[in-house]
């Protein structure tokens, strides 16, 4: 009965949130009525986008109904990877998008409709348009979504970026009154003079996230055709939702623009939270001279799919340690509102000649979050007000072996163990942490101190900033999250005269809480120890000489046990507390939404279906290497480049995901593969040498969503 009552509590808590949804949305609506239009130019040869397939120039346009003489700032949306054809499933009462026939053929099978992937952000687009923005949501179905990858662009995200730029070229032509494509009547307005291409923001969801970064970087490329075709284009800001990273041969950063990454804590598709790496790399960048801010938003209880209202099957079964804010089938207004309450102030604060920077203050953890967000769920924030440079000085990254600072000075610890190591799996390789741990046996003072020799002059700076998170210790990952978090510790400065400053308690700034995350099909937990930011004004450290600081001390007294990660310490020349609404941040971050039962016992482990039940088959096809003469004759290398194809078929549809499929052969994991248009076949091409090294008879299985059982294909035939 206990489990049932806890679930009832969670249900009624979610119902209470839903009862206030209309108020939350209405309170955020802008002053302008909104009108929608569209353009659709199908099956086009667009060599600037792709030379091996046709694509559509298809977009939905949202704008203020009444247009004045002043051009509007432009926001572009790009969806991720999904089926391009869907059918209504009466058993679960939603559309199931289990076909990709439209991708290559431009039409769907009988009984299917074209999936309007780009319309899944209408709730965001109408909100932005109501504040005086032109918003274009791009449909990338034809040729790209669920399409076959290319060498160096396995996820087709470079191609997605070029598609975005081609749309920007079209919009630029229309607003300047040039170009060969005539605006259609379906647009419902004359676009000439209506868009300000010097004020552009972009949102990308999932593969669309890496896609908009690809657009940014390919526009900047030396000799880029688009830089000469789109005059006066200035991309100001990027907002990514559950993005992928690393699916191309290029590292695609969000440098030189304001950037924000919204991470769903229980993402069952991009379950490794790859978007965290985009924020991590800001700390590595040494050349970015644009004073843009960067950050991350970690939304408890959110999944991947519910941010797109057209993706109506959940990618995640449950969320361990947090209340889900999404259903298993259908749409979620609570989860949509976590995007509304973050994306809208981000763009309103950074894009447009009349942008109001104060609206972006909510991303700074020194300031309170709005109750309209914290009434829905808990949120953790990462933040860097400017890139590393003259105004943001790197202080410590724990790059050296345990016991030694970056500067080669010995650190000090008492009553704790300290290990310098890589950050948790979600983070960019090279992100380092000091993991500080202790247990009930530790007596006396418990502290870790970074030392500076000679002393460090802090007086030119206004604040210190660092990132922190908890790993599981004791019982914290077996119990519900507490109202005030599971950890609070002191930060102090030590000057050259051995004077200790006043202590700053971290709970004054943020709520440091337990890891949460999805569970896989076996019931195993994938909890995220993602780092989030604490900013402390140096005015809080009274009693020391800031011009000669010899140590930065972390004190963990009063905590019986703990395992804490500390990372990326920087000094800021500008005080991050710029809000006039400086209150106790914890009041808005902590107590609004309590997590209930982390066990969720009714979610039993799911056994993989047997190959016979699913009629699974596996076939091995060896591809001859292309000959030199054929290459000179212009043979299609992408279609016949040698290697071995592992072709898997099943009567159970493979879901089209944004993260790459994972082929498990014995102890070997191979990422990648292309799902066929009917959703029942997947082809994974690997080098011949890789195949030859695989053991004959090894078990073969395919994993697409972490929370769903893999497809089993039996022994590897060799």
JSON list of N, CA, C and O in Angstrom, two decimals, residues 389-395 456-464 537-539 546 570-575:
[
{"chain": "A", "resi": 389, "resn": "UNK", "atom": "N", "xyz": [38.89, 34.53, -20.27]},
{"chain": "A", "resi": 389, "resn": "UNK", "atom": "CA", "xyz": [39.58, 35.64, -20.92]},
{"chain": "A", "resi": 389, "resn": "UNK", "atom": "C", "xyz": [39.93, 36.71, -19.92]},
{"chain": "A", "resi": 389, "resn": "UNK", "atom": "O", "xyz": [40.09, 36.43, -18.72]},
{"chain": "A", "resi": 390, "resn": "UNK", "atom": "N", "xyz": [40.03, 37.96, -20.37]},
{"chain": "A", "resi": 390, "resn": "UNK", "atom": "CA", "xyz": [40.46, 39.04, -19.49]},
{"chain": "A", "resi": 390, "resn": "UNK", "atom": "C", "xyz": [39.58, 39.25, -18.26]},
{"chain": "A", "resi": 390, "resn": "UNK", "atom": "O", "xyz": [40.07, 39.63, -17.20]},
{"chain": "A", "resi": 391, "resn": "UNK", "atom": "N", "xyz": [38.27, 38.99, -18.41]},
{"chain": "A", "resi": 391, "resn": "UNK", "atom": "CA", "xyz": [37.36, 39.24, -17.29]},
{"chain": "A", "resi": 391, "resn": "UNK", "atom": "C", "xyz": [36.97, 37.99, -16.52]},
{"chain": "A", "resi": 391, "resn": "UNK", "atom": "O", "xyz": [36.28, 38.07, -15.51]},
{"chain": "A", "resi": 392, "resn": "UNK", "atom": "N", "xyz": [37.39, 36.84, -17.02]},
{"chain": "A", "resi": 392, "resn": "UNK", "atom": "CA", "xyz": [37.12, 35.57, -16.34]},
{"chain": "A", "resi": 392, "resn": "UNK", "atom": "C", "xyz": [38.43, 34.78, -16.31]},
{"chain": "A", "resi": 392, "resn": "UNK", "atom": "O", "xyz": [38.86, 34.25, -17.35]},
{"chain": "A", "resi": 393, "resn": "UNK", "atom": "N", "xyz": [39.04, 34.70, -15.16]},
{"chain": "A", "resi": 393, "resn": "UNK", "atom": "CA", "xyz": [40.36, 34.07, -15.04]},
{"chain": "A", "resi": 393, "resn": "UNK", "atom": "C", "xyz": [40.24, 32.67, -14.46]},
{"chain": "A", "resi": 393, "resn": "UNK", "atom": "O", "xyz": [39.62, 32.47, -13.41]},
{"chain": "A", "resi": 394, "resn": "UNK", "atom": "N", "xyz": [40.82, 31.72, -15.14]},
{"chain": "A", "resi": 394, "resn": "UNK", "atom": "CA", "xyz": [40.82, 30.34, -14.66]},
{"chain": "A", "resi": 394, "resn": "UNK", "atom": "C", "xyz": [41.67, 30.24, -13.40]},
{"chain": "A", "resi": 394, "resn": "UNK", "atom": "O", "xyz": [42.82, 30.69, -13.36]},
{"chain": "A", "resi": 395, "resn": "UNK", "atom": "N", "xyz": [41.12, 29.64, -12.35]},
{"chain": "A", "resi": 395, "resn": "UNK", "atom": "CA", "xyz": [41.83, 29.54, -11.07]},
{"chain": "A", "resi": 395, "resn": "UNK", "atom": "C", "xyz": [42.32, 28.13, -10.81]},
{"chain": "A", "resi": 395, "resn": "UNK", "atom": "O", "xyz": [43.45, 27.93, -10.36]},
{"chain": "A", "resi": 456, "resn": "UNK", "atom": "N", "xyz": [47.81, 34.86, -4.09]},
{"chain": "A", "resi": 456, "resn": "UNK", "atom": "CA", "xyz": [47.07, 35.29, -5.26]},
{"chain": "A", "resi": 456, "resn": "UNK", "atom": "C", "xyz": [46.32, 36.58, -4.94]},
{"chain": "A", "resi": 456, "resn": "UNK", "atom": "O", "xyz": [45.65, 36.69, -3.91]},
{"chain": "A", "resi": 457, "resn": "UNK", "atom": "N", "xyz": [46.42, 37.57, -5.85]},
{"chain": "A", "resi": 457, "resn": "UNK", "atom": "CA", "xyz": [45.72, 38.84, -5.66]},
{"chain": "A", "resi": 457, "resn": "UNK", "atom": "C", "xyz": [44.30, 38.71, -6.18]},
{"chain": "A", "resi": 457, "resn": "UNK", "atom": "O", "xyz": [44.06, 38.65, -7.38]},
{"chain": "A", "resi": 458, "resn": "UNK", "atom": "N", "xyz": [43.33, 38.65, -5.26]},
{"chain": "A", "resi": 458, "resn": "UNK", "atom": "CA", "xyz": [41.93, 38.57, -5.62]},
{"chain": "A", "resi": 458, "resn": "UNK", "atom": "C", "xyz": [41.28, 39.95, -5.75]},
{"chain": "A", "resi": 458, "resn": "UNK", "atom": "O", "xyz": [40.12, 40.06, -6.18]},
{"chain": "A", "resi": 459, "resn": "UNK", "atom": "N", "xyz": [41.99, 41.00, -5.39]},
{"chain": "A", "resi": 459, "resn": "UNK", "atom": "CA", "xyz": [41.35, 42.32, -5.28]},
{"chain": "A", "resi": 459, "resn": "UNK", "atom": "C", "xyz": [40.80, 42.87, -6.61]},
{"chain": "A", "resi": 459, "resn": "UNK", "atom": "O", "xyz": [39.83, 43.63, -6.58]},
{"chain": "A", "resi": 460, "resn": "UNK", "atom": "N", "xyz": [41.37, 42.52, -7.79]},
{"chain": "A", "resi": 460, "resn": "UNK", "atom": "CA", "xyz": [40.76, 43.05, -9.03]},
{"chain": "A", "resi": 460, "resn": "UNK", "atom": "C", "xyz": [39.43, 42.39, -9.39]},
{"chain": "A", "resi": 460, "resn": "UNK", "atom": "O", "xyz": [38.76, 42.80, -10.33]},
{"chain": "A", "resi": 461, "resn": "UNK", "atom": "N", "xyz": [39.05, 41.36, -8.62]},
{"chain": "A", "resi": 461, "resn": "UNK", "atom": "CA", "xyz": [37.88, 40.56, -8.99]},
{"chain": "A", "resi": 461, "resn": "UNK", "atom": "C", "xyz": [36.71, 40.84, -8.06]},
{"chain": "A", "resi": 461, "resn": "UNK", "atom": "O", "xyz": [36.88, 41.33, -6.94]},
{"chain": "A", "resi": 462, "resn": "UNK", "atom": "N", "xyz": [35.54, 40.51, -8.55]},
{"chain": "A", "resi": 462, "resn": "UNK", "atom": "CA", "xyz": [34.31, 40.74, -7.79]},
{"chain": "A", "resi": 462, "resn": "UNK", "atom": "C", "xyz": [33.72, 39.45, -7.22]},
{"chain": "A", "resi": 462, "resn": "UNK", "atom": "O", "xyz": [32.96, 39.50, -6.25]},
{"chain": "A", "resi": 463, "resn": "UNK", "atom": "N", "xyz": [34.02, 38.31, -7.84]},
{"chain": "A", "resi": 463, "resn": "UNK", "atom": "CA", "xyz": [33.35, 37.08, -7.42]},
{"chain": "A", "resi": 463, "resn": "UNK", "atom": "C", "xyz": [34.21, 35.87, -7.78]},
{"chain": "A", "resi": 463, "resn": "UNK", "atom": "O", "xyz": [35.12, 35.95, -8.61]},
{"chain": "A", "resi": 464, "resn": "UNK", "atom": "N", "xyz": [33.90, 34.77, -7.13]},
{"chain": "A", "resi": 464, "resn": "UNK", "atom": "CA", "xyz": [34.50, 33.48, -7.46]},
{"chain": "A", "resi": 464, "resn": "UNK", "atom": "C", "xyz": [33.36, 32.54, -7.87]},
{"chain": "A", "resi": 464, "resn": "UNK", "atom": "O", "xyz": [32.25, 32.63, -7.34]},
{"chain": "A", "resi": 537, "resn": "UNK", "atom": "N", "xyz": [29.99, 36.23, -4.37]},
{"chain": "A", "resi": 537, "resn": "UNK", "atom": "CA", "xyz": [30.60, 37.54, -4.38]},
{"chain": "A", "resi": 537, "resn": "UNK", "atom": "C", "xyz": [31.73, 37.58, -3.36]},
{"chain": "A", "resi": 537, "resn": "UNK", "atom": "O", "xyz": [31.59, 37.08, -2.23]},
{"chain": "A", "resi": 538, "resn": "UNK", "atom": "N", "xyz": [32.87, 38.14, -3.74]},
{"chain": "A", "resi": 538, "resn": "UNK", "atom": "CA", "xyz": [34.01, 38.21, -2.81]},
{"chain": "A", "resi": 538, "resn": "UNK", "atom": "C", "xyz": [33.70, 39.09, -1.61]},
{"chain": "A", "resi": 538, "resn": "UNK", "atom": "O", "xyz": [34.39, 39.00, -0.58]},
{"chain": "A", "resi": 539, "resn": "UNK", "atom": "N", "xyz": [32.67, 39.92, -1.69]},
{"chain": "A", "resi": 539, "resn": "UNK", "atom": "CA", "xyz": [32.28, 40.73, -0.54]},
{"chain": "A", "resi": 539, "resn": "UNK", "atom": "C", "xyz": [31.76, 39.86, 0.60]},
{"chain": "A", "resi": 539, "resn": "UNK", "atom": "O", "xyz": [31.67, 40.32, 1.75]},
{"chain": "A", "resi": 546, "resn": "UNK", "atom": "N", "xyz": [42.28, 40.58, 0.59]},
{"chain": "A", "resi": 546, "resn": "UNK", "atom": "CA", "xyz": [42.02, 40.01, -0.73]},
{"chain": "A", "resi": 546, "resn": "UNK", "atom": "C", "xyz": [43.18, 40.18, -1.69]},
{"chain": "A", "resi": 546, "resn": "UNK", "atom": "O", "xyz": [43.25, 39.49, -2.71]},
{"chain": "A", "resi": 570, "resn": "UNK", "atom": "N", "xyz": [36.85, 29.65, -11.21]},
{"chain": "A", "resi": 570, "resn": "UNK", "atom": "CA", "xyz": [37.26, 30.85, -11.95]},
{"chain": "A", "resi": 570, "resn": "UNK", "atom": "C", "xyz": [37.00, 32.08, -11.09]},
{"chain": "A", "resi": 570, "resn": "UNK", "atom": "O", "xyz": [36.17, 32.07, -10.18]},
{"chain": "A", "resi": 571, "resn": "UNK", "atom": "N", "xyz": [37.73, 33.15, -11.40]},
{"chain": "A", "resi": 571, "resn": "UNK", "atom": "CA", "xyz": [37.52, 34.46, -10.78]},
{"chain": "A", "resi": 571, "resn": "UNK", "atom": "C", "xyz": [36.85, 35.37, -11.80]},
{"chain": "A", "resi": 571, "resn": "UNK", "atom": "O", "xyz": [37.22, 35.39, -12.98]},
{"chain": "A", "resi": 572, "resn": "UNK", "atom": "N", "xyz": [35.86, 36.14, -11.33]},
{"chain": "A", "resi": 572, "resn": "UNK", "atom": "CA", "xyz": [35.08, 37.01, -12.20]},
{"chain": "A", "resi": 572, "resn": "UNK", "atom": "C", "xyz": [35.33, 38.47, -11.86]},
{"chain": "A", "resi": 572, "resn": "UNK", "atom": "O", "xyz": [35.26, 38.85, -10.68]},
{"chain": "A", "resi": 573, "resn": "UNK", "atom": "N", "xyz": [35.59, 39.27, -12.87]},
{"chain": "A", "resi": 573, "resn": "UNK", "atom": "CA", "xyz": [35.80, 40.70, -12.63]},
{"chain": "A", "resi": 573, "resn": "UNK", "atom": "C", "xyz": [34.49, 41.46, -12.50]},
{"chain": "A", "resi": 573, "resn": "UNK", "atom": "O", "xyz": [34.48, 42.61, -12.06]},
{"chain": "A", "resi": 574, "resn": "UNK", "atom": "N", "xyz": [33.39, 40.82, -12.90]},
{"chain": "A", "resi": 574, "resn": "UNK", "atom": "CA", "xyz": [32.08, 41.42, -12.74]},
{"chain": "A", "resi": 574, "resn": "UNK", "atom": "C", "xyz": [31.27, 40.58, -11.77]},
{"chain": "A", "resi": 574, "resn": "UNK", "atom": "O", "xyz": [31.22, 39.35, -11.89]},
{"chain": "A", "resi": 575, "resn": "UNK", "atom": "N", "xyz": [30.63, 41.22, -10.81]},
{"chain": "A", "resi": 575, "resn": "UNK", "atom": "CA", "xyz": [29.83, 40.51, -9.82]},
{"chain": "A", "resi": 575, "resn": "UNK", "atom": "C", "xyz": [28.64, 39.89, -10.52]},
{"chain": "A", "resi": 575, "resn": "UNK", "atom": "O", "xyz": [27.86, 40.59, -11.18]}
]
